[in-house]
Short mmCIF file of C-alpha atoms in Angstrom, two decimals:
data_model
loop_
_atom_site.label_atom_id
_atom_site.label_comp_id
_atom_site.label_asym_id
_atom_site.label_seq_id
_atom_site.Cartn_x
_atom_site.Cartn_y
_atom_site.Cartn_z
CA UNK A 1 52.21 37.30 -25.86
CA UNK A 2 50.70 35.21 -28.67
CA UNK A 3 47.24 35.17 -30.21
CA UNK A 4 44.86 38.04 -30.86
CA UNK A 5 42.20 39.70 -28.76
CA UNK A 6 39.44 37.57 -30.21
CA UNK A 7 41.16 34.37 -29.12
CA UNK A 8 41.66 35.79 -25.66
CA UNK A 9 37.97 36.65 -25.39
CA UNK A 10 37.05 33.15 -26.56
CA UNK A 11 39.23 31.52 -23.92
CA UNK A 12 37.78 33.76 -21.22
CA UNK A 13 34.25 32.98 -22.37
CA UNK A 14 34.86 29.22 -22.23
CA UNK A 15 36.40 29.48 -18.79
CA UNK A 16 33.50 31.62 -17.61
CA UNK A 17 31.02 29.10 -18.97
CA UNK A 18 32.75 26.26 -17.12
CA UNK A 19 32.59 28.21 -13.87
CA UNK A 20 28.89 28.96 -14.35
CA UNK A 21 28.07 25.30 -14.98
CA UNK A 22 30.24 24.12 -12.09
CA UNK A 23 28.55 26.48 -9.66
CA UNK A 24 25.09 25.30 -10.73
CA UNK A 25 23.21 28.50 -11.48
CA UNK A 26 19.76 26.95 -11.21
CA UNK A 27 17.10 26.87 -13.91
CA UNK A 28 14.48 24.26 -14.56
CA UNK A 29 14.00 21.21 -16.71
CA UNK A 30 10.61 19.68 -17.49
CA UNK A 31 9.97 15.92 -17.46
CA UNK A 32 7.53 16.27 -20.34
CA UNK A 33 10.31 17.80 -22.44
CA UNK A 34 12.74 15.03 -21.49
CA UNK A 35 10.21 12.46 -22.63
CA UNK A 36 9.69 14.36 -25.90
CA UNK A 37 13.46 14.47 -26.38
CA UNK A 38 13.58 10.70 -25.95
CA UNK A 39 10.81 10.33 -28.51
CA UNK A 40 12.76 12.41 -31.00
CA UNK A 41 15.85 10.25 -30.52
CA UNK A 42 13.84 7.04 -30.93
CA UNK A 43 12.35 8.31 -34.20
CA UNK A 44 15.82 9.33 -35.39
CA UNK A 45 17.31 5.90 -34.70
CA UNK A 46 14.45 4.09 -36.43
CA UNK A 47 14.94 6.40 -39.43
CA UNK A 48 18.64 5.54 -39.53
CA UNK A 49 17.84 1.82 -39.61
CA UNK A 50 15.58 2.40 -42.60
CA UNK A 51 18.40 4.10 -44.51
CA UNK A 52 21.27 1.69 -43.82
CA UNK A 53 21.91 -0.93 -46.51
CA UNK A 54 20.77 -4.46 -45.76
CA UNK A 55 24.24 -5.86 -46.25
CA UNK A 56 25.76 -3.51 -43.66
CA UNK A 57 24.84 -5.84 -40.83
CA UNK A 58 27.49 -4.47 -38.47
CA UNK A 59 25.89 -1.01 -38.53
CA UNK A 60 22.36 -2.38 -38.38
CA UNK A 61 23.27 -4.52 -35.39
CA UNK A 62 24.99 -1.67 -33.56
CA UNK A 63 22.20 0.85 -34.11
CA UNK A 64 19.51 -1.63 -33.16
CA UNK A 65 21.39 -2.69 -30.02
CA UNK A 66 21.41 0.91 -28.90
CA UNK A 67 17.77 1.49 -29.85
CA UNK A 68 16.47 -1.70 -28.28
CA UNK A 69 18.10 -0.91 -24.94
CA UNK A 70 16.84 2.68 -25.18
CA UNK A 71 13.23 1.61 -25.77
CA UNK A 72 13.23 -0.69 -22.74
CA UNK A 73 14.95 1.91 -20.56
CA UNK A 74 12.57 4.68 -21.60
CA UNK A 75 9.54 2.55 -20.74
CA UNK A 76 11.02 1.59 -17.36
CA UNK A 77 11.79 5.23 -16.54
CA UNK A 78 8.26 6.30 -17.40
CA UNK A 79 6.80 3.52 -15.27
CA UNK A 80 9.02 4.39 -12.31
CA UNK A 81 8.75 8.19 -12.49
CA UNK A 82 6.17 9.64 -14.86
CA UNK A 83 3.05 7.49 -14.71
CA UNK A 84 2.78 7.35 -10.91
CA UNK A 85 2.90 11.16 -10.99
CA UNK A 86 0.29 11.35 -13.76
CA UNK A 87 -2.03 9.20 -11.65
CA UNK A 88 -1.40 11.37 -8.60
CA UNK A 89 -2.15 14.69 -10.27
CA UNK A 90 -5.17 13.15 -11.98
CA UNK A 91 -6.58 11.97 -8.65
CA UNK A 92 -5.86 15.32 -7.01
CA UNK A 93 -7.67 17.13 -9.83
CA UNK A 94 -10.70 14.82 -9.70
CA UNK A 95 -9.82 13.23 -13.04
CA UNK A 96 -9.36 9.64 -11.93
CA UNK A 97 -10.95 8.03 -14.99
CA UNK A 98 -8.84 9.99 -17.45
CA UNK A 99 -5.55 9.41 -15.63
CA UNK A 100 -6.27 5.72 -15.14
CA UNK A 101 -7.27 5.25 -18.77
CA UNK A 102 -4.13 6.95 -20.06
CA UNK A 103 -1.94 4.91 -17.72
CA UNK A 104 -3.62 1.62 -18.64
CA UNK A 105 -3.05 2.33 -22.32
CA UNK A 106 0.57 3.31 -21.71
CA UNK A 107 1.48 0.19 -19.70
CA UNK A 108 -0.18 -2.03 -22.30
CA UNK A 109 1.76 -0.19 -25.01
CA UNK A 110 5.01 -0.66 -23.09
CA UNK A 111 4.35 -4.39 -22.89
CA UNK A 112 3.74 -4.51 -26.64
CA UNK A 113 6.93 -2.56 -27.31
CA UNK A 114 9.00 -4.82 -25.04
CA UNK A 115 7.60 -7.89 -26.78
CA UNK A 116 8.34 -6.38 -30.20
CA UNK A 117 11.91 -5.57 -29.18
CA UNK A 118 12.40 -9.13 -27.93
CA UNK A 119 11.07 -10.51 -31.22
CA UNK A 120 13.85 -8.80 -33.20
CA UNK A 121 16.44 -10.96 -31.46
CA UNK A 122 14.98 -14.11 -33.00
CA UNK A 123 15.92 -13.04 -36.54
CA UNK A 124 19.19 -12.79 -38.42
CA UNK A 125 20.29 -9.17 -38.69
CA UNK A 126 19.49 -7.76 -42.12
CA UNK A 127 17.08 -10.55 -43.09
CA UNK A 128 13.49 -9.96 -44.21
CA UNK A 129 12.27 -11.30 -40.88
CA UNK A 130 14.58 -8.97 -38.99
CA UNK A 131 13.39 -5.89 -40.85
CA UNK A 132 9.78 -6.97 -40.41
CA UNK A 133 10.31 -7.29 -36.65
CA UNK A 134 12.02 -3.89 -36.47
CA UNK A 135 9.13 -2.37 -38.42
CA UNK A 136 6.64 -3.92 -36.00
CA UNK A 137 8.56 -2.42 -33.08
CA UNK A 138 8.59 0.94 -34.84
CA UNK A 139 4.84 0.85 -35.40
CA UNK A 140 4.09 -0.14 -31.80
CA UNK A 141 6.38 2.58 -30.48
CA UNK A 142 5.07 5.23 -32.89
CA UNK A 143 1.47 4.57 -31.88
CA UNK A 144 2.42 4.81 -28.21
CA UNK A 145 4.40 8.03 -28.61
CA UNK A 146 1.62 9.74 -30.57
CA UNK A 147 -1.00 8.85 -27.97
CA UNK A 148 1.24 9.84 -25.08
CA UNK A 149 2.11 13.18 -26.66
CA UNK A 150 -1.54 13.88 -27.42
CA UNK A 151 -2.91 12.84 -24.02
CA UNK A 152 -0.61 12.02 -21.08
CA UNK A 153 2.05 14.67 -21.63
CA UNK A 154 -0.50 17.38 -22.48
CA UNK A 155 -2.61 16.59 -19.41
CA UNK A 156 0.42 16.53 -17.16
CA UNK A 157 1.57 19.97 -18.28
CA UNK A 158 -1.91 21.27 -17.47
CA UNK A 159 -2.20 19.62 -14.06
CA UNK A 160 1.34 19.66 -12.62
CA UNK A 161 3.28 22.75 -11.60
CA UNK A 162 6.68 23.59 -13.03
CA UNK A 163 8.53 22.77 -9.81
CA UNK A 164 7.04 19.27 -9.71
CA UNK A 165 7.82 18.75 -13.39
CA UNK A 166 11.40 19.88 -12.71
CA UNK A 167 11.83 17.55 -9.72
CA UNK A 168 10.49 14.64 -11.72
CA UNK A 169 12.77 15.49 -14.64
CA UNK A 170 15.79 15.28 -12.35
CA UNK A 171 14.62 11.89 -11.08
CA UNK A 172 13.93 10.73 -14.64
CA UNK A 173 17.37 11.77 -15.85
CA UNK A 174 19.04 10.15 -12.85
CA UNK A 175 17.17 6.89 -13.44
CA UNK A 176 18.26 6.73 -17.05
CA UNK A 177 21.84 7.64 -16.18
CA UNK A 178 22.08 4.92 -13.53
CA UNK A 179 20.64 2.34 -15.91
CA UNK A 180 22.32 3.42 -19.15
CA UNK A 181 23.42 -0.15 -19.89
CA UNK A 182 19.83 -1.37 -19.86
CA UNK A 183 17.10 -2.79 -17.63
CA UNK A 184 15.38 -6.18 -17.51
CA UNK A 185 12.51 -6.20 -20.03
CA UNK A 186 9.66 -7.28 -17.75
CA UNK A 187 6.01 -6.89 -18.74
CA UNK A 188 3.66 -5.44 -16.13
CA UNK A 189 0.03 -6.13 -15.39
CA UNK A 190 -1.59 -2.72 -16.08
CA UNK A 191 -4.40 -3.02 -13.55
CA UNK A 192 -2.07 -4.16 -10.76
CA UNK A 193 0.32 -1.34 -11.62
CA UNK A 194 -2.43 1.26 -11.22
CA UNK A 195 -3.75 -0.23 -7.99
CA UNK A 196 -0.30 -0.21 -6.45
CA UNK A 197 0.48 3.33 -7.61
CA UNK A 198 -2.79 4.60 -6.14
CA UNK A 199 -2.14 2.77 -2.88
CA UNK A 200 1.26 4.42 -2.70
CA UNK A 201 -0.35 7.80 -3.29
CA UNK A 202 -2.93 7.23 -0.56
CA UNK A 203 -0.13 6.29 1.82
CA UNK A 204 1.61 9.57 1.11
CA UNK A 205 -1.33 11.78 2.11
CA UNK A 206 0.02 14.88 3.77
CA UNK A 207 3.57 14.11 2.61
CA UNK A 208 5.68 15.11 -0.39
CA UNK A 209 3.30 14.90 -3.42
CA UNK A 210 6.06 13.63 -5.71
CA UNK A 211 6.07 9.87 -6.31
CA UNK A 212 8.50 7.82 -4.28
CA UNK A 213 11.34 6.09 -6.06
CA UNK A 214 11.38 3.27 -3.53
CA UNK A 215 8.74 0.83 -2.37
CA UNK A 216 6.31 -1.07 -4.55
CA UNK A 217 7.31 0.88 -7.66
CA UNK A 218 10.91 0.27 -6.72
CA UNK A 219 13.45 1.67 -9.14
CA UNK A 220 15.97 -0.77 -7.78
CA UNK A 221 13.73 -3.71 -8.64
CA UNK A 222 13.84 -2.65 -12.29
CA UNK A 223 17.58 -3.22 -12.17
CA UNK A 224 17.10 -6.77 -10.91
CA UNK A 225 18.32 -5.91 -7.42
#
């Protein structure tokens, strides 16, 4: 027999861990935390771009390609999963004005971010114009994240139960996993978005309070299907 007792314990521990994960031992995940995790990653990638030399265009291009897709995907996932739920819990709690105002601001911000991401593509990587466009995207995204963290995410943790936040987190993660390669960057009309989300909610009276992932806020439509 080779190896020592410590190695044997380590192998057993790893095997035990794999079994535990495979069997799915439960636990919860919170959609507000997933969104915060995304925000952290976005900030990290923008910081990397600021520290890469201007002449290293291959790295700049690769990092931005990843970040640009991520920004569009994050916005699409929030619009499909999070903001319909924020409107629903706001209506249920008698806080229509607050929920609508936060959602209006968020959809407008998403449009600004999408437009800023699209602007980067018009400039040569590493040029002054390219860095200026990336900075504009960073500023638009930073303003949005700060407002969302201060308002929408905080309100949702107060108004939504842990089970609902878990169920939405699973849907959010699944959406991003299915669309990892990116989604069409399509601006939305904020007022129409809210009207449709509220109509969907009214149509679900007496049914599952979680937002549908089909219908007018169709996840599939975000994939161009």
